[in-house]
Amino acid sequence: MTVFCVMKLLCQATRNENRYAKRFFSTLLTETAQKRTFAPFWRVVPDPGKSAVLGLTQLFCTDETSHKEPKRKAVFGSVGRRIPYRILHVINQDGESLGNMHRAEALKLMDQHNLKLVLLRENAEPPVYRLMTGQQIHEEQLKRAEKKKANPKPGTVQKELSFSSAIAKNDLETKTKQITQWIEKKYHVKVTIRQAKDSNTDMFTLFDQILEIVSEKATYVSKPKITREGVSTCILRHMSDKELKAYQNMEKQKNSAVEDENRRSEVK
């Protein structure tokens, strides 16, 4: 009788153990199936000497082993028909707001007027797009490129100098010497000239005079342009070794041409 009771208890314990094991692996497999970034980490491992058993393999996570490339800044231009957003805020080619609309409606307007859609502000809610002509896009790209060139790179020192177009000759020479010293130190130099009311001197003529004096060392980062009425500006920088070599070769060719012309004049 005692032996029978002991055997019954052992059988009950075995059944309980199997039931708990099945419940454990069932839960484990369910959780694994929900994690899409993991490769399957369970499989039936065949063993010739034993019955099929459930074995665990090493976990593999693509999130840990792969490195996502940093998001590149979108280039200003037409997005075509690739618009991931359902609702857009649209601006017409004249810069007037057309309000929020479905992307299908925006594409319809684009096709009707033979325009292109350009993303202006992606982080806005909803994102802002503008209808533009190809010429408008090209002009805006040129403006952005010029602005980027005008902004000094990190670590670049930029000095500023401003004066009136009525500046005296001696004062202009002093200013030019200061510009030359800054250029020699590889600084960028922003020159601003204000048109004097009683002066007939053209601002761009003054820029040419300055560049002519420092031409053996400097070139334009941003060419002279009118920033507002009566005010013009430019930015100068030191030429690179390659630019200096090209400039020197050009000067040699120019001098050679002048000498040849003088010889021909003497012969005649």
CSV table of C-alpha atoms in Angstrom, one decimal:
chain,number,residue,atom,x,y,z
A,1,MET,CA,0.0,0.0,0.0
A,2,THR,CA,2.8,2.4,0.9
A,3,VAL,CA,4.7,1.6,-2.4
A,4,PHE,CA,1.5,2.3,-4.4
A,5,CYS,CA,1.0,5.7,-2.7
A,6,VAL,CA,4.7,6.7,-3.4
A,7,MET,CA,4.3,5.7,-7.1
A,8,LYS,CA,1.1,7.7,-7.4
A,9,LEU,CA,2.8,10.8,-6.0
A,10,LEU,CA,5.8,10.5,-8.4
A,11,CYS,CA,3.4,10.2,-11.4
A,12,GLN,CA,1.5,13.3,-10.2
A,13,ALA,CA,4.8,15.3,-9.8
A,14,THR,CA,5.9,14.3,-13.3
A,15,ARG,CA,2.7,15.5,-14.8
A,16,ASN,CA,2.9,18.8,-13.0
A,17,GLU,CA,6.5,19.3,-14.2
A,18,ASN,CA,5.6,18.6,-17.8
A,19,ARG,CA,2.6,21.0,-17.6
A,20,TYR,CA,4.7,23.8,-16.2
A,21,ALA,CA,7.4,23.3,-18.8
A,22,LYS,CA,4.9,23.4,-21.7
A,23,ARG,CA,3.4,26.6,-20.2
A,24,PHE,CA,6.8,28.2,-19.9
A,25,PHE,CA,7.9,27.5,-23.5
A,26,SER,CA,4.5,28.5,-24.9
A,27,THR,CA,4.8,31.9,-23.2
A,28,LEU,CA,8.4,32.2,-24.4
A,29,LEU,CA,7.5,31.5,-28.0
A,30,THR,CA,4.6,33.9,-28.0
A,31,GLU,CA,6.7,36.8,-26.8
A,32,THR,CA,9.4,36.0,-29.4
A,33,ALA,CA,7.0,36.1,-32.3
A,34,GLN,CA,6.0,39.6,-31.4
A,35,LYS,CA,9.6,41.0,-31.6
A,36,ARG,CA,10.1,41.4,-35.3
A,37,THR,CA,13.7,42.7,-35.0
A,38,PHE,CA,14.9,39.3,-33.7
A,39,ALA,CA,15.6,36.3,-35.8
A,40,PRO,CA,13.9,33.1,-34.7
A,41,PHE,CA,15.9,31.9,-31.6
A,42,TRP,CA,14.3,28.5,-31.1
A,43,ARG,CA,14.4,25.5,-33.2
A,44,VAL,CA,14.0,21.8,-32.9
A,45,VAL,CA,17.5,20.4,-32.7
A,46,PRO,CA,17.7,16.8,-34.1
A,47,ASP,CA,19.8,14.4,-32.2
A,48,PRO,CA,20.3,10.9,-33.6
A,49,GLY,CA,20.5,9.3,-30.2
A,50,LYS,CA,17.6,11.1,-28.6
A,51,SER,CA,14.1,12.2,-29.5
A,52,ALA,CA,13.5,15.8,-30.8
A,53,VAL,CA,14.1,18.4,-28.1
A,54,LEU,CA,13.5,22.1,-28.0
A,55,GLY,CA,16.8,24.0,-28.1
A,56,LEU,CA,17.7,27.7,-27.7
A,57,THR,CA,20.1,29.5,-30.0
A,58,GLN,CA,21.9,32.8,-29.5
A,59,LEU,CA,19.7,35.9,-29.9
A,60,PHE,CA,20.3,38.1,-32.9
A,61,CYS,CA,19.2,41.7,-32.9
A,62,THR,CA,19.5,43.9,-36.0
A,63,ASP,CA,19.0,47.0,-33.8
A,64,GLU,CA,22.2,46.3,-31.9
A,65,THR,CA,24.4,45.2,-34.8
A,66,SER,CA,23.4,47.6,-37.5
A,67,HIS,CA,24.1,51.3,-37.5
A,68,LYS,CA,21.5,53.6,-39.1
A,69,GLU,CA,22.9,56.2,-41.4
A,70,PRO,CA,22.3,59.7,-40.3
A,71,LYS,CA,19.4,61.4,-42.0
A,72,ARG,CA,20.8,63.6,-44.8
A,73,LYS,CA,19.5,67.1,-45.1
A,74,ALA,CA,17.1,67.4,-48.0
A,75,VAL,CA,18.4,69.4,-51.0
A,76,PHE,CA,16.2,72.4,-52.0
A,77,GLY,CA,14.4,71.3,-55.1
A,78,SER,CA,11.4,69.6,-56.6
A,79,VAL,CA,10.1,66.6,-54.6
A,80,GLY,CA,8.3,65.2,-57.7
A,81,ARG,CA,5.3,63.2,-56.6
A,82,ARG,CA,7.0,61.6,-53.6
A,83,ILE,CA,5.0,63.2,-50.7
A,84,PRO,CA,4.8,61.0,-47.6
A,85,TYR,CA,2.3,63.4,-45.8
A,86,ARG,CA,-1.5,63.2,-46.3
A,87,ILE,CA,-2.2,66.9,-45.4
A,88,LEU,CA,0.0,69.7,-46.6
A,89,HIS,CA,0.1,73.5,-46.2
A,90,VAL,CA,0.6,74.8,-49.7
A,91,ILE,CA,2.0,78.2,-50.9
A,92,ASN,CA,1.5,79.2,-54.5
A,93,GLN,CA,4.2,80.5,-56.9
A,94,ASP,CA,3.6,84.1,-55.9
A,95,GLY,CA,4.2,83.3,-52.2
A,96,GLU,CA,0.5,83.4,-51.2
A,97,SER,CA,-0.8,80.8,-48.8
A,98,LEU,CA,-3.5,78.4,-50.2
A,99,GLY,CA,-4.1,76.8,-46.8
A,100,ASN,CA,-4.1,73.2,-45.9
A,101,MET,CA,-5.1,70.6,-48.4
A,102,HIS,CA,-4.9,66.9,-49.2
A,103,ARG,CA,-1.7,65.9,-51.1
A,104,ALA,CA,-3.9,64.7,-54.0
A,105,GLU,CA,-5.3,68.2,-54.4
A,106,ALA,CA,-1.8,69.7,-54.3
A,107,LEU,CA,-0.6,67.3,-57.0
A,108,LYS,CA,-3.6,68.2,-59.1
A,109,LEU,CA,-2.7,71.9,-58.8
A,110,MET,CA,0.9,71.1,-59.7
A,111,ASP,CA,-0.2,69.3,-62.9
A,112,GLN,CA,-2.7,71.9,-63.9
A,113,HIS,CA,-0.3,74.8,-63.7
A,114,ASN,CA,2.8,72.8,-64.9
A,115,LEU,CA,4.6,73.7,-61.6
A,116,LYS,CA,6.8,71.8,-59.2
A,117,LEU,CA,6.3,71.1,-55.5
A,118,VAL,CA,9.2,72.1,-53.2
A,119,LEU,CA,9.4,71.2,-49.5
A,120,LEU,CA,10.0,74.4,-47.4
A,121,ARG,CA,9.4,73.3,-43.8
A,122,GLU,CA,9.1,69.6,-42.9
A,123,ASN,CA,8.9,70.1,-39.2
A,124,ALA,CA,5.8,72.3,-39.4
A,125,GLU,CA,2.3,70.9,-38.7
A,126,PRO,CA,1.3,70.3,-41.4
A,127,PRO,CA,4.5,70.4,-43.5
A,128,VAL,CA,4.8,73.4,-45.8
A,129,TYR,CA,5.2,73.0,-49.6
A,130,ARG,CA,5.4,75.6,-52.3
A,131,LEU,CA,4.5,75.5,-55.9
A,132,MET,CA,7.3,76.9,-58.0
A,133,THR,CA,8.5,77.1,-61.5
A,134,GLY,CA,11.8,75.6,-62.6
A,135,GLN,CA,13.3,79.1,-62.9
A,136,GLN,CA,12.2,80.0,-59.4
A,137,ILE,CA,13.9,76.9,-58.0
A,138,HIS,CA,17.1,77.6,-59.9
A,139,GLU,CA,17.2,81.2,-58.6
A,140,GLU,CA,16.6,80.1,-55.0
A,141,GLN,CA,19.3,77.5,-55.2
A,142,LEU,CA,21.8,80.1,-56.4
A,143,LYS,CA,20.7,82.4,-53.5
A,144,ARG,CA,21.2,79.6,-51.0
A,145,ALA,CA,24.6,78.7,-52.5
A,146,GLU,CA,25.7,82.4,-52.3
A,147,LYS,CA,24.5,82.7,-48.7
A,148,LYS,CA,26.4,79.5,-47.7
A,149,LYS,CA,29.6,80.8,-49.3
A,150,ALA,CA,29.2,84.1,-47.5
A,151,ASN,CA,28.9,82.5,-44.1
A,152,PRO,CA,32.3,81.7,-42.7
A,153,LYS,CA,33.1,78.1,-41.8
A,154,PRO,CA,33.4,77.1,-38.2
A,155,GLY,CA,36.8,78.1,-36.9
A,156,THR,CA,37.2,80.9,-39.5
A,157,VAL,CA,37.8,84.4,-38.2
A,158,GLN,CA,35.9,87.1,-40.0
A,159,LYS,CA,36.8,90.7,-39.6
A,160,GLU,CA,34.6,93.6,-40.7
A,161,LEU,CA,35.4,97.0,-42.0
A,162,SER,CA,33.1,99.8,-43.1
A,163,PHE,CA,33.5,103.3,-44.5
A,164,SER,CA,31.8,105.9,-46.7
A,165,SER,CA,32.3,106.3,-50.4
A,166,ALA,CA,33.5,109.8,-49.6
A,167,ILE,CA,36.6,108.4,-47.9
A,168,ALA,CA,39.8,110.3,-48.5
A,169,LYS,CA,42.6,108.7,-50.5
A,170,ASN,CA,45.0,108.4,-47.5
A,171,ASP,CA,42.2,106.9,-45.4
A,172,LEU,CA,41.5,104.3,-48.1
A,173,GLU,CA,45.1,103.4,-48.2
A,174,THR,CA,45.1,102.8,-44.5
A,175,LYS,CA,42.0,100.7,-44.7
A,176,THR,CA,43.5,98.7,-47.5
A,177,LYS,CA,46.7,98.0,-45.5
A,178,GLN,CA,44.5,96.8,-42.6
A,179,ILE,CA,42.7,94.4,-45.0
A,180,THR,CA,46.0,93.2,-46.4
A,181,GLN,CA,47.2,92.3,-42.8
A,182,TRP,CA,44.0,90.4,-42.1
A,183,ILE,CA,44.2,88.5,-45.4
A,184,GLU,CA,47.8,87.5,-44.6
A,185,LYS,CA,46.6,86.0,-41.4
A,186,LYS,CA,44.0,83.9,-43.4
A,187,TYR,CA,41.1,85.9,-42.0
A,188,HIS,CA,37.9,86.6,-44.0
A,189,VAL,CA,37.3,90.3,-44.4
A,190,LYS,CA,33.8,91.7,-44.8
A,191,VAL,CA,34.0,95.2,-46.4
A,192,THR,CA,30.9,97.4,-46.3
A,193,ILE,CA,30.7,100.8,-48.2
A,194,ARG,CA,28.0,103.3,-47.7
A,195,GLN,CA,27.1,105.7,-50.5
A,196,ALA,CA,27.7,109.3,-49.3
A,197,LYS,CA,25.0,111.8,-50.4
A,198,ASP,CA,27.6,114.4,-51.7
A,199,SER,CA,29.9,111.8,-53.2
A,200,ASN,CA,30.0,110.8,-56.9
A,201,THR,CA,32.3,107.9,-56.3
A,202,ASP,CA,30.8,104.6,-57.3
A,203,MET,CA,31.0,102.0,-54.5
A,204,PHE,CA,31.9,99.2,-56.9
A,205,THR,CA,34.9,101.3,-58.1
A,206,LEU,CA,36.2,101.4,-54.6
A,207,PHE,CA,35.8,97.6,-54.3
A,208,ASP,CA,37.8,97.2,-57.5
A,209,GLN,CA,40.6,99.4,-56.2
A,210,ILE,CA,40.8,97.4,-53.0
A,211,LEU,CA,40.9,94.1,-54.7
A,212,GLU,CA,43.6,95.4,-57.2
A,213,ILE,CA,45.9,96.2,-54.3
A,214,VAL,CA,45.4,92.8,-52.6
A,215,SER,CA,44.9,90.8,-55.8
A,216,GLU,CA,48.2,88.8,-55.3
A,217,LYS,CA,46.8,87.3,-52.1
A,218,ALA,CA,43.0,87.7,-51.9
A,219,THR,CA,39.9,86.8,-53.9
A,220,TYR,CA,36.2,87.1,-53.3
A,221,VAL,CA,34.2,84.8,-51.1
A,222,SER,CA,31.1,86.9,-51.9
A,223,LYS,CA,31.3,89.4,-54.8
A,224,PRO,CA,30.3,93.0,-54.2
A,225,LYS,CA,26.5,93.4,-54.1
A,226,ILE,CA,23.9,95.9,-52.9
A,227,THR,CA,22.5,94.7,-49.6
A,228,ARG,CA,20.1,97.6,-49.1
A,229,GLU,CA,19.7,101.0,-50.6
A,230,GLY,CA,22.9,103.0,-50.5
A,231,VAL,CA,24.9,100.1,-48.9
A,232,SER,CA,27.1,97.5,-50.7
A,233,THR,CA,29.2,94.8,-49.3
A,234,CYS,CA,31.7,92.0,-50.2
A,235,ILE,CA,33.8,89.4,-48.4
A,236,LEU,CA,37.4,88.7,-49.2
A,237,ARG,CA,39.6,85.7,-48.3
A,238,HIS,CA,43.1,84.5,-48.8
A,239,MET,CA,43.7,82.5,-52.0
A,240,SER,CA,44.5,78.8,-51.7
A,241,ASP,CA,47.9,77.5,-53.0
A,242,LYS,CA,46.2,76.3,-56.1
A,243,GLU,CA,44.5,79.6,-56.7
A,244,LEU,CA,47.8,81.5,-56.1
A,245,LYS,CA,49.6,79.3,-58.6
A,246,ALA,CA,46.9,79.8,-61.2
A,247,TYR,CA,47.0,83.6,-60.6
A,248,GLN,CA,50.8,83.7,-61.0
A,249,ASN,CA,50.7,81.7,-64.2
A,250,MET,CA,48.0,84.1,-65.5
A,251,GLU,CA,50.1,87.1,-64.6
A,252,LYS,CA,53.2,85.6,-66.4
A,253,GLN,CA,51.2,85.0,-69.6
A,254,LYS,CA,49.8,88.5,-69.4
A,255,ASN,CA,53.3,90.0,-69.0
A,256,SER,CA,54.6,87.9,-71.8
A,257,ALA,CA,51.9,89.1,-74.1
A,258,VAL,CA,52.6,92.7,-73.2
A,259,GLU,CA,56.3,92.2,-73.8
A,260,ASP,CA,55.6,90.6,-77.2
A,261,GLU,CA,53.4,93.5,-78.1
A,262,ASN,CA,56.1,96.0,-77.1
A,263,ARG,CA,58.6,94.2,-79.3
A,264,ARG,CA,56.3,94.3,-82.3
A,265,SER,CA,55.8,98.0,-81.7
A,266,GLU,CA,59.5,98.7,-81.6
A,267,VAL,CA,60.1,96.8,-84.8
A,268,LYS,CA,57.5,98.8,-86.7
